[in-house]
JSON list of C-alpha atoms in Angstrom, two decimals:
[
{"chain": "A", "resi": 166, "resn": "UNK", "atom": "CA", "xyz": [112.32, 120.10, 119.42]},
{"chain": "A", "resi": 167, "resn": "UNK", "atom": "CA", "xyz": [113.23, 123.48, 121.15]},
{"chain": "A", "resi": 168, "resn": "UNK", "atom": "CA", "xyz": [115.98, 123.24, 124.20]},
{"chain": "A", "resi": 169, "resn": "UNK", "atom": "CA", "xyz": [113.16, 123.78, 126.95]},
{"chain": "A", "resi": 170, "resn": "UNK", "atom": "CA", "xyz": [111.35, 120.98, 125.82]},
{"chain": "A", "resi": 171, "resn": "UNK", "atom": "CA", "xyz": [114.43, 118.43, 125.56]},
{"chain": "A", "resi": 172, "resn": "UNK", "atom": "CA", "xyz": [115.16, 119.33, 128.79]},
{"chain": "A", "resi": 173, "resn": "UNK", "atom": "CA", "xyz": [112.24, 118.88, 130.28]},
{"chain": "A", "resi": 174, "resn": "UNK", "atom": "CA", "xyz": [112.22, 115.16, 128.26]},
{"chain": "A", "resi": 175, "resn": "UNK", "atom": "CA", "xyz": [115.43, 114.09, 129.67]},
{"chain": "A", "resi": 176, "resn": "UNK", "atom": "CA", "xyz": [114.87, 115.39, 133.46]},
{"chain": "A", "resi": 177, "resn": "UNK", "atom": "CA", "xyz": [111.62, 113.49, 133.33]},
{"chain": "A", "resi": 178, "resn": "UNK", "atom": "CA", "xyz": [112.37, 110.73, 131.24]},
{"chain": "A", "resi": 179, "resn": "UNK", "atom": "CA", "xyz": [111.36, 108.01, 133.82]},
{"chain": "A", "resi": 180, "resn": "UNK", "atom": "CA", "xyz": [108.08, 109.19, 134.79]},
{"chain": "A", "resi": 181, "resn": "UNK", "atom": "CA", "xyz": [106.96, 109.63, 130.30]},
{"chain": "A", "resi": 182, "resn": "UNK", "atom": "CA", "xyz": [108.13, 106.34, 129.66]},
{"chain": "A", "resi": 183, "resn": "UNK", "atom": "CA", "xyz": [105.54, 105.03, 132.93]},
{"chain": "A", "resi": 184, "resn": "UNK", "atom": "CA", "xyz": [103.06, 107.53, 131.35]},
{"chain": "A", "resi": 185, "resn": "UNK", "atom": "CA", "xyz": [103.86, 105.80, 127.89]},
{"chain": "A", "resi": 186, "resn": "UNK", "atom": "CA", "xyz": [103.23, 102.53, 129.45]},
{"chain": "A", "resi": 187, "resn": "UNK", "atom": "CA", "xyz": [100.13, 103.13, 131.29]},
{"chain": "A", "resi": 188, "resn": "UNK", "atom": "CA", "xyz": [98.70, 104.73, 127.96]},
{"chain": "A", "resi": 189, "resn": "UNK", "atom": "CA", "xyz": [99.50, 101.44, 125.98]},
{"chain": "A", "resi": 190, "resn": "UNK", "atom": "CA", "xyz": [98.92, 98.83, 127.94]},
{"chain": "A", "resi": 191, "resn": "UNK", "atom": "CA", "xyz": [94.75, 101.14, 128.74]},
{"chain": "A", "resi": 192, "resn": "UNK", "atom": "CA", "xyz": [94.41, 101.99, 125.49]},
{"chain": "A", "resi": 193, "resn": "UNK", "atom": "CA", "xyz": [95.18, 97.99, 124.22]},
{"chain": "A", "resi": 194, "resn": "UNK", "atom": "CA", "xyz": [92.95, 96.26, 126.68]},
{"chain": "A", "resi": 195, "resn": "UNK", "atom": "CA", "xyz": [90.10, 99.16, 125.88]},
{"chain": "A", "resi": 196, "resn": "UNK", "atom": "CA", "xyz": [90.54, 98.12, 122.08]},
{"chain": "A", "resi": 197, "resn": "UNK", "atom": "CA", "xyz": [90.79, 94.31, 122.55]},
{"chain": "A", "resi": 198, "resn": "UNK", "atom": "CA", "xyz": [87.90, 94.47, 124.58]},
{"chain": "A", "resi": 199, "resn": "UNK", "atom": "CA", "xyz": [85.90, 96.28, 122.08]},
{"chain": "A", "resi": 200, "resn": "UNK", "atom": "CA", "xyz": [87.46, 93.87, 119.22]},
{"chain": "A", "resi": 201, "resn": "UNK", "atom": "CA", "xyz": [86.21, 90.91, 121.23]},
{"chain": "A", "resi": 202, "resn": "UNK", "atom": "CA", "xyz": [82.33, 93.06, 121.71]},
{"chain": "A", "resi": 203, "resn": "UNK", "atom": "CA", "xyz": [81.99, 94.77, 117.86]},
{"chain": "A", "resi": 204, "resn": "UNK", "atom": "CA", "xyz": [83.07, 91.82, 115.62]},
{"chain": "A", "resi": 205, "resn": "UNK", "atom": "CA", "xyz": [80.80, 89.51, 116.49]},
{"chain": "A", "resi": 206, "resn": "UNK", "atom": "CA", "xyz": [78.11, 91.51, 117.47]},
{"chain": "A", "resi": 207, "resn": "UNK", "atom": "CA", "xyz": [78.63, 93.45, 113.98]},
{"chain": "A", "resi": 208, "resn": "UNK", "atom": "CA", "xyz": [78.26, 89.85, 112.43]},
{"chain": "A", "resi": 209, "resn": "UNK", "atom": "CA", "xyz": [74.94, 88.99, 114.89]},
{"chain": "A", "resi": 210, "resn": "UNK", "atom": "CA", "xyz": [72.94, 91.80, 113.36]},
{"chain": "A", "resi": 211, "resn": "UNK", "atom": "CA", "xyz": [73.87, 91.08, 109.61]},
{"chain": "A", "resi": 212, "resn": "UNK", "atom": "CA", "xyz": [71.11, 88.15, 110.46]},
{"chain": "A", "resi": 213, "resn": "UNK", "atom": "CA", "xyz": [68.40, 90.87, 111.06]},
{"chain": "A", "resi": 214, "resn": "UNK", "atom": "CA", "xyz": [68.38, 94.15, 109.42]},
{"chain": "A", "resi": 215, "resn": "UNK", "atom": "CA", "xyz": [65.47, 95.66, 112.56]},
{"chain": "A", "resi": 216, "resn": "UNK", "atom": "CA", "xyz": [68.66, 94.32, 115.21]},
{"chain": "A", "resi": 217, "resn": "UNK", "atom": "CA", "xyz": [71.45, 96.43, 113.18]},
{"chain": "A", "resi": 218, "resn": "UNK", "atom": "CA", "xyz": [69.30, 99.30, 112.84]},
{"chain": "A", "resi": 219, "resn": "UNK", "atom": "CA", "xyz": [69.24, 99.19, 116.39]},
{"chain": "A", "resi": 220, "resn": "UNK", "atom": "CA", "xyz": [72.29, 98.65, 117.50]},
{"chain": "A", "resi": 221, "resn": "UNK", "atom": "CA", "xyz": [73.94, 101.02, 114.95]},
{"chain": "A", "resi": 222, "resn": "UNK", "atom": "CA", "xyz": [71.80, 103.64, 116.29]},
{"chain": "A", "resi": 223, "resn": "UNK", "atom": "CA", "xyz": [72.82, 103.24, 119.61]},
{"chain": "A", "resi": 224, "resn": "UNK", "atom": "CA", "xyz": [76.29, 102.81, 118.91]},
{"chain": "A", "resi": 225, "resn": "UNK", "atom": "CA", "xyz": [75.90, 106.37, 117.30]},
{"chain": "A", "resi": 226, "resn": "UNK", "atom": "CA", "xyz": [73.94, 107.80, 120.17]},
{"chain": "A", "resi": 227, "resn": "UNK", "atom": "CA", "xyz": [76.63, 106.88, 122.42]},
{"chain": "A", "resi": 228, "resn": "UNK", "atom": "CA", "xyz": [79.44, 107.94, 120.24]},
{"chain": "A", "resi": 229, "resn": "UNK", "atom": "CA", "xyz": [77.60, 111.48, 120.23]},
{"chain": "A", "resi": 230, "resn": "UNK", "atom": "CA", "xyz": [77.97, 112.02, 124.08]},
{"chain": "A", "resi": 231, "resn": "UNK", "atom": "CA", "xyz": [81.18, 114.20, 124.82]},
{"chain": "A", "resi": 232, "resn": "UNK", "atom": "CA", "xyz": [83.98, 112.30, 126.57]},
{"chain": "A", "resi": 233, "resn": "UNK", "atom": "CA", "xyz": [84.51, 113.85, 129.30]},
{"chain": "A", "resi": 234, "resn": "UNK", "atom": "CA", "xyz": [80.24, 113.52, 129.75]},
{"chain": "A", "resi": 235, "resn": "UNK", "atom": "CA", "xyz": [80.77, 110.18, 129.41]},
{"chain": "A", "resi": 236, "resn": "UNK", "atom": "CA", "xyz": [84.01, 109.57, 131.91]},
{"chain": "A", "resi": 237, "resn": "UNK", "atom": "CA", "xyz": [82.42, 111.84, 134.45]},
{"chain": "A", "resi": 238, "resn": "UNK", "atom": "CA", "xyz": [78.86, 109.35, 133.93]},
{"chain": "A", "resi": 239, "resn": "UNK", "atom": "CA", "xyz": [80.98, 106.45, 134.75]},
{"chain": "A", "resi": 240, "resn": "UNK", "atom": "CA", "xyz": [82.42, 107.57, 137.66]},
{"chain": "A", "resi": 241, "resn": "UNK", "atom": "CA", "xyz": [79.73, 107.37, 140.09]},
{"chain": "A", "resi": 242, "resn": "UNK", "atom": "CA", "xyz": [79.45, 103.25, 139.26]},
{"chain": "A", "resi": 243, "resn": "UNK", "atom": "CA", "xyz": [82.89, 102.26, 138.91]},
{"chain": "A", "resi": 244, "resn": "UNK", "atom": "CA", "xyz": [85.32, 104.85, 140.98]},
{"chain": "A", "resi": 245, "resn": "UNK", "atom": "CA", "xyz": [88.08, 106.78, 139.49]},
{"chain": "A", "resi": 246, "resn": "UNK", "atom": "CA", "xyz": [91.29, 105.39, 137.70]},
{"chain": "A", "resi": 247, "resn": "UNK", "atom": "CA", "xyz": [91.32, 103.21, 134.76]},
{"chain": "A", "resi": 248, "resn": "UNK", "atom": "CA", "xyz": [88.16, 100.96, 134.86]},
{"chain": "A", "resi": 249, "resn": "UNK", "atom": "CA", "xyz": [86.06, 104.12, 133.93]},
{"chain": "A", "resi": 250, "resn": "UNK", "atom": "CA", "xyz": [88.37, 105.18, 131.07]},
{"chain": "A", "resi": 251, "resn": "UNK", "atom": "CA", "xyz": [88.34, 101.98, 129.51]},
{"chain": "A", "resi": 252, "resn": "UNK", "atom": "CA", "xyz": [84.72, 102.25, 129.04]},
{"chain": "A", "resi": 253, "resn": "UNK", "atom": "CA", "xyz": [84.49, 105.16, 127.83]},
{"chain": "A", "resi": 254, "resn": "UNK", "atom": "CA", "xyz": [87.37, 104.27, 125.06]},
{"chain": "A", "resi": 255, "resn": "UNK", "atom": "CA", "xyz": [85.37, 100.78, 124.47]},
{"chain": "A", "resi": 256, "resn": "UNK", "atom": "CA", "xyz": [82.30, 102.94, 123.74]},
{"chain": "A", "resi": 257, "resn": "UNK", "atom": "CA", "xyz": [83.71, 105.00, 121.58]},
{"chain": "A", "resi": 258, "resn": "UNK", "atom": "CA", "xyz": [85.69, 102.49, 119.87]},
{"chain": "A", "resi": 259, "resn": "UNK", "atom": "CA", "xyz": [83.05, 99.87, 119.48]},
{"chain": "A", "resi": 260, "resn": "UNK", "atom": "CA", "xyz": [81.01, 101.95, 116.33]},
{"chain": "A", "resi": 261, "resn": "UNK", "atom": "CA", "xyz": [83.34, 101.92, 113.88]},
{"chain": "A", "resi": 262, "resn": "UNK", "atom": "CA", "xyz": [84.00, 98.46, 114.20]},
{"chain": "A", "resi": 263, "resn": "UNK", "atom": "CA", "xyz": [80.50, 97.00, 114.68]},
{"chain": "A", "resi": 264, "resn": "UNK", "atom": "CA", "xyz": [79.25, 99.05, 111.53]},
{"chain": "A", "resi": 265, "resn": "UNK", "atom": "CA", "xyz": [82.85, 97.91, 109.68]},
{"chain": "A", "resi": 266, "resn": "UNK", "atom": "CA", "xyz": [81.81, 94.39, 110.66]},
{"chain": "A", "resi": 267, "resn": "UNK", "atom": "CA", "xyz": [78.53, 94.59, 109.40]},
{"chain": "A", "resi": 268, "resn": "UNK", "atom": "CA", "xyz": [79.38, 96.65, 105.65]},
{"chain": "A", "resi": 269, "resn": "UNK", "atom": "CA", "xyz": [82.04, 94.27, 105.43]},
{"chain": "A", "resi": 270, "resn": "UNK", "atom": "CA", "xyz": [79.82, 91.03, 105.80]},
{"chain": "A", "resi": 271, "resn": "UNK", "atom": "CA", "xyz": [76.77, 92.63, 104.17]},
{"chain": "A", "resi": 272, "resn": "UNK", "atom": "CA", "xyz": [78.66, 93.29, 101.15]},
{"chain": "A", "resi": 273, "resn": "UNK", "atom": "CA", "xyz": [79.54, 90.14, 99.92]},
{"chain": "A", "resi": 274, "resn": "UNK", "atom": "CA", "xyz": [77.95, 88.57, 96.98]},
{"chain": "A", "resi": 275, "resn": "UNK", "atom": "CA", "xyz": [74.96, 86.53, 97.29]},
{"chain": "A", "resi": 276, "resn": "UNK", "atom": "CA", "xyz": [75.88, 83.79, 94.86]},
{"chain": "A", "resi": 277, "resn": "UNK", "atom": "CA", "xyz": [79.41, 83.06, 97.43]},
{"chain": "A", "resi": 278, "resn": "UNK", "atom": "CA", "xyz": [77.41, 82.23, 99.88]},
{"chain": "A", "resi": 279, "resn": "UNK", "atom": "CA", "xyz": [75.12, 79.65, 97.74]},
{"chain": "A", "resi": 280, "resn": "UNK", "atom": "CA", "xyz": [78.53, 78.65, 95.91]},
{"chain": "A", "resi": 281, "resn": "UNK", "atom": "CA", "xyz": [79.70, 77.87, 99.75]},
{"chain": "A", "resi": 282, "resn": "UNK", "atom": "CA", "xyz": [76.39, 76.12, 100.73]},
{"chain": "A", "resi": 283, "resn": "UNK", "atom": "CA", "xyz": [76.40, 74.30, 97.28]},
{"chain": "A", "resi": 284, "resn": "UNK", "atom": "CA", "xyz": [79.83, 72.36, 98.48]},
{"chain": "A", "resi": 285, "resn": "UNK", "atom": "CA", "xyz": [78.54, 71.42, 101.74]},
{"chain": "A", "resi": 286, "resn": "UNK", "atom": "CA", "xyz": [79.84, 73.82, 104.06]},
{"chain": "A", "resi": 287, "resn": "UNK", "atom": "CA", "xyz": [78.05, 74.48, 107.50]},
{"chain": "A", "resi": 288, "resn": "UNK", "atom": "CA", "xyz": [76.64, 78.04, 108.66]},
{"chain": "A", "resi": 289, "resn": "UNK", "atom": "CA", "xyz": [80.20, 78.37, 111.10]},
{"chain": "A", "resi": 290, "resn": "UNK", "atom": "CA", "xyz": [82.09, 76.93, 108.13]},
{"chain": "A", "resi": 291, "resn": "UNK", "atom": "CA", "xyz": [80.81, 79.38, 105.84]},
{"chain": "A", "resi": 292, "resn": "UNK", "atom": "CA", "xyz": [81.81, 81.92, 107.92]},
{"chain": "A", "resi": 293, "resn": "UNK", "atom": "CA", "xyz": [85.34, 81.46, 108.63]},
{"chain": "A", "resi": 294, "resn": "UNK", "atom": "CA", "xyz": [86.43, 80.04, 105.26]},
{"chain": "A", "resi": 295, "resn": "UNK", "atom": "CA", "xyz": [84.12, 82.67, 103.07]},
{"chain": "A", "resi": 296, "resn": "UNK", "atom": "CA", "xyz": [82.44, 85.46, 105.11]},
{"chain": "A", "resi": 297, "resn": "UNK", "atom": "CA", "xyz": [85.18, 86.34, 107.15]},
{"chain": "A", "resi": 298, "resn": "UNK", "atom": "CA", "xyz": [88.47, 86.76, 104.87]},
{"chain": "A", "resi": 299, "resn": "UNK", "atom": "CA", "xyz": [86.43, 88.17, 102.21]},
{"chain": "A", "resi": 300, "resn": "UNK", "atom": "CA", "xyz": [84.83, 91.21, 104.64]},
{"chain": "A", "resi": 301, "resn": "UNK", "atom": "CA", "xyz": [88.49, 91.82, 106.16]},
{"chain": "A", "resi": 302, "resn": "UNK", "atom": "CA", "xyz": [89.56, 94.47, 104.85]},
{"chain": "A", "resi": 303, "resn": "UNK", "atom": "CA", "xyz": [86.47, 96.58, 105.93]},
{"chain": "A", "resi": 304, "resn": "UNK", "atom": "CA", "xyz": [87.11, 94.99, 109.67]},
{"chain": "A", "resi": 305, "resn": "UNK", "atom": "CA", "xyz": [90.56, 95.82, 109.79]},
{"chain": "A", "resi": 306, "resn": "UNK", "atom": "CA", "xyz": [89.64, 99.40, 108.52]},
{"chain": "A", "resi": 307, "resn": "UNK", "atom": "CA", "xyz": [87.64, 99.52, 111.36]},
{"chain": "A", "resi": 308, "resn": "UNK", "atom": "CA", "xyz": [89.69, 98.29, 113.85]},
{"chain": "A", "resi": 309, "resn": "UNK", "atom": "CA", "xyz": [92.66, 100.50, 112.74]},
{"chain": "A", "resi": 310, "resn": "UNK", "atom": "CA", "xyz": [90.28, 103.77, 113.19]},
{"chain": "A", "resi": 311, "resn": "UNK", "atom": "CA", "xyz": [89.36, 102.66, 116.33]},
{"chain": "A", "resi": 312, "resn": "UNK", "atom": "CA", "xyz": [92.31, 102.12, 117.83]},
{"chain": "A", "resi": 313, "resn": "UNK", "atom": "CA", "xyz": [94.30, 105.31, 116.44]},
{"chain": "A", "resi": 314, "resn": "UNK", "atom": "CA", "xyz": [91.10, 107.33, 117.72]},
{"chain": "A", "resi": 315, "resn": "UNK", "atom": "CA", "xyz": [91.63, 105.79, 121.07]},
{"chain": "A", "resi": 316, "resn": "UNK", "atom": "CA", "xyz": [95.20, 106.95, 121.67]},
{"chain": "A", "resi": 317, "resn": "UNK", "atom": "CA", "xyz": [93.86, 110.11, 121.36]},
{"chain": "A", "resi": 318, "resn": "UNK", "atom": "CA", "xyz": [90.78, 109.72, 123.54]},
{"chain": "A", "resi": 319, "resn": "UNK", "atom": "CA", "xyz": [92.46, 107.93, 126.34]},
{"chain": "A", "resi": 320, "resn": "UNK", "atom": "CA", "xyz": [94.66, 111.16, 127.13]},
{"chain": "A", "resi": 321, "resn": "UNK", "atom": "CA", "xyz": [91.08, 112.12, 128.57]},
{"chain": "A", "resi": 322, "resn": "UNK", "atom": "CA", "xyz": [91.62, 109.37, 130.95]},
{"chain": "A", "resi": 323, "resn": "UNK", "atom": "CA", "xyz": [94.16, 111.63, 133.31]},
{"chain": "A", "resi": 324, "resn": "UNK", "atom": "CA", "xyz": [90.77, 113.65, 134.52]},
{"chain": "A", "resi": 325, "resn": "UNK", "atom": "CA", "xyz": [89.74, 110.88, 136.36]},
{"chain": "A", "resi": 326, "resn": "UNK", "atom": "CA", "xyz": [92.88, 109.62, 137.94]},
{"chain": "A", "resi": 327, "resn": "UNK", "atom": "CA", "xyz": [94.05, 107.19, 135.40]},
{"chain": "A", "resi": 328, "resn": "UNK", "atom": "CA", "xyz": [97.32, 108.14, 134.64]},
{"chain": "A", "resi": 329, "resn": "UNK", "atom": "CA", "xyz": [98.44, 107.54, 131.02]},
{"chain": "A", "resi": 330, "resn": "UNK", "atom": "CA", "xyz": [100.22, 110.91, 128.77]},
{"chain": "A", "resi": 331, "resn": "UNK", "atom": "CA", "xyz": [96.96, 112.53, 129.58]},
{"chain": "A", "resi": 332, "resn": "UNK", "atom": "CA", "xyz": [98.48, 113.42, 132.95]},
{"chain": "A", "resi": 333, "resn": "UNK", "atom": "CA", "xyz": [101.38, 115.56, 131.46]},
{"chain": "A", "resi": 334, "resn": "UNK", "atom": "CA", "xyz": [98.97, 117.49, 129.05]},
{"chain": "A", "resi": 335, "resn": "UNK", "atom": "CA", "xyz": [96.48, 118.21, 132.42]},
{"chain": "A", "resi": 336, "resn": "UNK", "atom": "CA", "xyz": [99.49, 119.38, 133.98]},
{"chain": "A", "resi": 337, "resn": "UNK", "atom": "CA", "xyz": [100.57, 121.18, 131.18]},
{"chain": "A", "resi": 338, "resn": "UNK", "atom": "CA", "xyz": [97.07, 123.14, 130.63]},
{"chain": "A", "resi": 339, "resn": "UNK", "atom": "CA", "xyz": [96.61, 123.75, 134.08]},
{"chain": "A", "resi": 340, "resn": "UNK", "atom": "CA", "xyz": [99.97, 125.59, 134.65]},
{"chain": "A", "resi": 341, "resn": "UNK", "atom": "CA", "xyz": [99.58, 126.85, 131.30]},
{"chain": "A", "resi": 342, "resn": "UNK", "atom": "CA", "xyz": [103.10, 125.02, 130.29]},
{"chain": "A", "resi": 343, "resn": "UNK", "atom": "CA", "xyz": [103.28, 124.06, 126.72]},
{"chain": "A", "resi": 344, "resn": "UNK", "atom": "CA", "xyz": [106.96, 122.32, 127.23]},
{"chain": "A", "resi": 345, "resn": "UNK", "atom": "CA", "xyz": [104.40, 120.06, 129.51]},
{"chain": "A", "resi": 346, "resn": "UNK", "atom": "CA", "xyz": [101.52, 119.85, 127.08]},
{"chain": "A", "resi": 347, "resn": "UNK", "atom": "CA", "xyz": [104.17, 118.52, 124.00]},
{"chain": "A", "resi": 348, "resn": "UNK", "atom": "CA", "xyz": [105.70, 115.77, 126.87]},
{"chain": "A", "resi": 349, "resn": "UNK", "atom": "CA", "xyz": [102.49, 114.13, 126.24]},
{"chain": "A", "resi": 350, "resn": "UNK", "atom": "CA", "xyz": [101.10, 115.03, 122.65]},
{"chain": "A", "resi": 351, "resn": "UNK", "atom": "CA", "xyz": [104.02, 113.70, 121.25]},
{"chain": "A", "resi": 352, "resn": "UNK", "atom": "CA", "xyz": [104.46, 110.00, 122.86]},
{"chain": "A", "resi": 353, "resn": "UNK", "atom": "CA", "xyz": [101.10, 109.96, 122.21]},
{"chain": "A", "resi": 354, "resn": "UNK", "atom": "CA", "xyz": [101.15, 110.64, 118.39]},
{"chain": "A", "resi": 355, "resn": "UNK", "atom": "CA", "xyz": [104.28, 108.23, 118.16]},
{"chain": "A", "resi": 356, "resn": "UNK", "atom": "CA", "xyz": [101.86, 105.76, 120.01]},
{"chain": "A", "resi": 357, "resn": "UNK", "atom": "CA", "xyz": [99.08, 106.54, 117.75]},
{"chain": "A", "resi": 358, "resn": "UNK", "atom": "CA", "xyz": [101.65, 106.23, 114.43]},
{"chain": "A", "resi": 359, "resn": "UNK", "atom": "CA", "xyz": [103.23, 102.90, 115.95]},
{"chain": "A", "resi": 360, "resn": "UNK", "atom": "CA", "xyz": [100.23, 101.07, 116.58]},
{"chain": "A", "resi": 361, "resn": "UNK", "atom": "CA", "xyz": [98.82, 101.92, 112.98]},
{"chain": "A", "resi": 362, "resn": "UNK", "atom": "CA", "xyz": [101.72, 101.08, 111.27]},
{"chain": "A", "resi": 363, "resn": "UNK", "atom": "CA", "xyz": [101.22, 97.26, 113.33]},
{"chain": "A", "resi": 364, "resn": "UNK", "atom": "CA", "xyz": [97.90, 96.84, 112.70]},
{"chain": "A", "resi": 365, "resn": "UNK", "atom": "CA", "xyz": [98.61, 97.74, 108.59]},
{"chain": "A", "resi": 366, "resn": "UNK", "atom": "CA", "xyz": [101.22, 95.06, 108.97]},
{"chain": "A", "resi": 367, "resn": "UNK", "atom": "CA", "xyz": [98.57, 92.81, 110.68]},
{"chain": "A", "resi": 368, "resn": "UNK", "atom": "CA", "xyz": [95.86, 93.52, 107.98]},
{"chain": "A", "resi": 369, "resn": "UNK", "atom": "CA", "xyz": [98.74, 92.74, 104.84]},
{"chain": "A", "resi": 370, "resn": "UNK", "atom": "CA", "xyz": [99.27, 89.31, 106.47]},
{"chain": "A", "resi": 371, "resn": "UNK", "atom": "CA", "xyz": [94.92, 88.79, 107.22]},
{"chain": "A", "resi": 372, "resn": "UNK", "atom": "CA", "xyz": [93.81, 90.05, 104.03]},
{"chain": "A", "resi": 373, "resn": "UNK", "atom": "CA", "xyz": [93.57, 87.44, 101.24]},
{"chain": "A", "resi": 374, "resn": "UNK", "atom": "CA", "xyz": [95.85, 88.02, 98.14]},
{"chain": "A", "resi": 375, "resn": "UNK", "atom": "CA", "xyz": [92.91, 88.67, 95.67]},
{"chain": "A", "resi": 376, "resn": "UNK", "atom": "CA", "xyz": [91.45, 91.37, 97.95]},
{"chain": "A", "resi": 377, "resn": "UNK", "atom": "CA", "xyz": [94.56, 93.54, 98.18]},
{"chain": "A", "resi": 378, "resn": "UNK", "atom": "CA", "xyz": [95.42, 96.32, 95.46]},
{"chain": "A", "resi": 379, "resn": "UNK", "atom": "CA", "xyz": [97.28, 95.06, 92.83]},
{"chain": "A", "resi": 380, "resn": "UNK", "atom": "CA", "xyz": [100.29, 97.66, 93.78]},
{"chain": "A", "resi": 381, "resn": "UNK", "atom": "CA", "xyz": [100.52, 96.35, 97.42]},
{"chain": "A", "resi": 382, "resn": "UNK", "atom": "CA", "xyz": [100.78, 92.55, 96.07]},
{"chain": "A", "resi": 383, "resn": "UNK", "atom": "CA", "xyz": [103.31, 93.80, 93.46]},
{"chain": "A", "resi": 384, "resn": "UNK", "atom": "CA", "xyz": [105.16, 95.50, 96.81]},
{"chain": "A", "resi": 385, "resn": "UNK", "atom": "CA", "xyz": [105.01, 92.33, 98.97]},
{"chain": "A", "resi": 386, "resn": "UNK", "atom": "CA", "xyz": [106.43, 90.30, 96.26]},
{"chain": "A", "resi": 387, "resn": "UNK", "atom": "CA", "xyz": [108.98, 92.52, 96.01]},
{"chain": "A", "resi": 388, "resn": "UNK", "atom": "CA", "xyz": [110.23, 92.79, 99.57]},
{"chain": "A", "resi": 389, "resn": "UNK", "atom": "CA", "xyz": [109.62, 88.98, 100.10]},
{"chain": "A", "resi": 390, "resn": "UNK", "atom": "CA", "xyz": [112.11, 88.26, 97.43]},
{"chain": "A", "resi": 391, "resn": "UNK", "atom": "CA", "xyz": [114.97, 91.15, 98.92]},
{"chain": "A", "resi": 392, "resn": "UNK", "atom": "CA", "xyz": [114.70, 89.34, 102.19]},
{"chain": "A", "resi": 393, "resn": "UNK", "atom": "CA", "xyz": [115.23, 85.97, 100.49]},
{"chain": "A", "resi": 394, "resn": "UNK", "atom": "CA", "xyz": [118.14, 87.43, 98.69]},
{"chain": "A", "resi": 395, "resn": "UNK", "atom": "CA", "xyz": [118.85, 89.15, 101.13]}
]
């Protein structure tokens, strides 16, 4: 970090860590939002393969429209500030969860679901105790892409009033300051970084033993047993 640049971080300190803030707290509710849409609509259309086709199509379509296309669409319905960046992160975040959803549930054997049937278990039971731990790892793979794509696209969010570490790098570009331009890259790659490593913490404790590589078991054995020693 060049002089210039601490500088400029310590004489604005205040107003990043705000930015920092208003970047989190849009780009979680954008995510959990699109969580609570794609996982159960990813599971909806394993039922029909015509309903995936088309909602994985449009899902794509939408992901192709440029970002700022798709801010500057949602402007006109929903005013400026944060409501219309949080759509257009849930939009783009919804495909690779809805389509990690659906591989995920898709790819499980046959003969576990008639093994599951066989013992009695309902259609909701079946999909808790069997479907769902067993296509995790895709849906967390999903979910973490998602969410470390939508750090980055919520620094979009600053051209329509939303605040966020977008608002730095506008700033930045527009006076041609690169000092300003780094004030927000980098909270917003530490962002990006922190929320991954959380959601790979997230996925070690949702992931069934059997499913994980056999060097990450042989790693949480390992640490589980220095923090009992410990």
């Amino acid at each position: 970090m060049n002089s210039s640049l601490l500088a400029l971080f310590l004489d604005k300190y205040p107003d990043v860590w705000l930015r920092f803030m208003e970047h989190m707290n849009m780009t979680t509710m954008a995510v959990l939002l699109s969580i609570a849409i794609g996982v159960p609509l990813g599971i909806l259309i394993t039922r029909n393969k015509t309903a995936s086709n088309i909602v994985i199509g449009i899902a794509n379509l939408m992901q192709s429209i440029p970002c700022i296309a798709l801010l500057a669409f949602s402007v006109p319905f929903v005013g400026i500030g944060e409501k219309p960046a949080i759509i257009m992160v849930i939009i783009y975040a919804l495909l690779p969860i809805i389509k990690n959803t659906y591989t995920g549930i898709s790819s499980i054997d046959p003969k576990l679901r008639e093994a599951a049937e066989g013992i009695g278990l309902s259609s909701w039971q079946k999909l808790i105790k069997v479907e769902m731990p067993l296509a995790m790892p895709f849906i967390m793979a999903g979910i973490r892409i998602s969410t470390v794509a939508a750090v980055g696209t919520m620094t979009i969010a600053a051209f329509a009033g939303a605040g966020g570490l977008g608002w730095f790098i506008n700033m930045g570009l527009i006076g041609l300051n690169i000092d300003m331009v780094l004030l927000g890259a980098i909270p917003a790659s530490v962002l990006a970084l922190l929320i991954d490593y959380m959601l790979a913490k997230a996925e070690n404790l949702l992931v069934p033993e059997g499913l994980k590589p056999a060097g990450q078991i042989k790693n949480d054995k390992l640490e589980g047993s220095v923090t009992t020693n410990g």
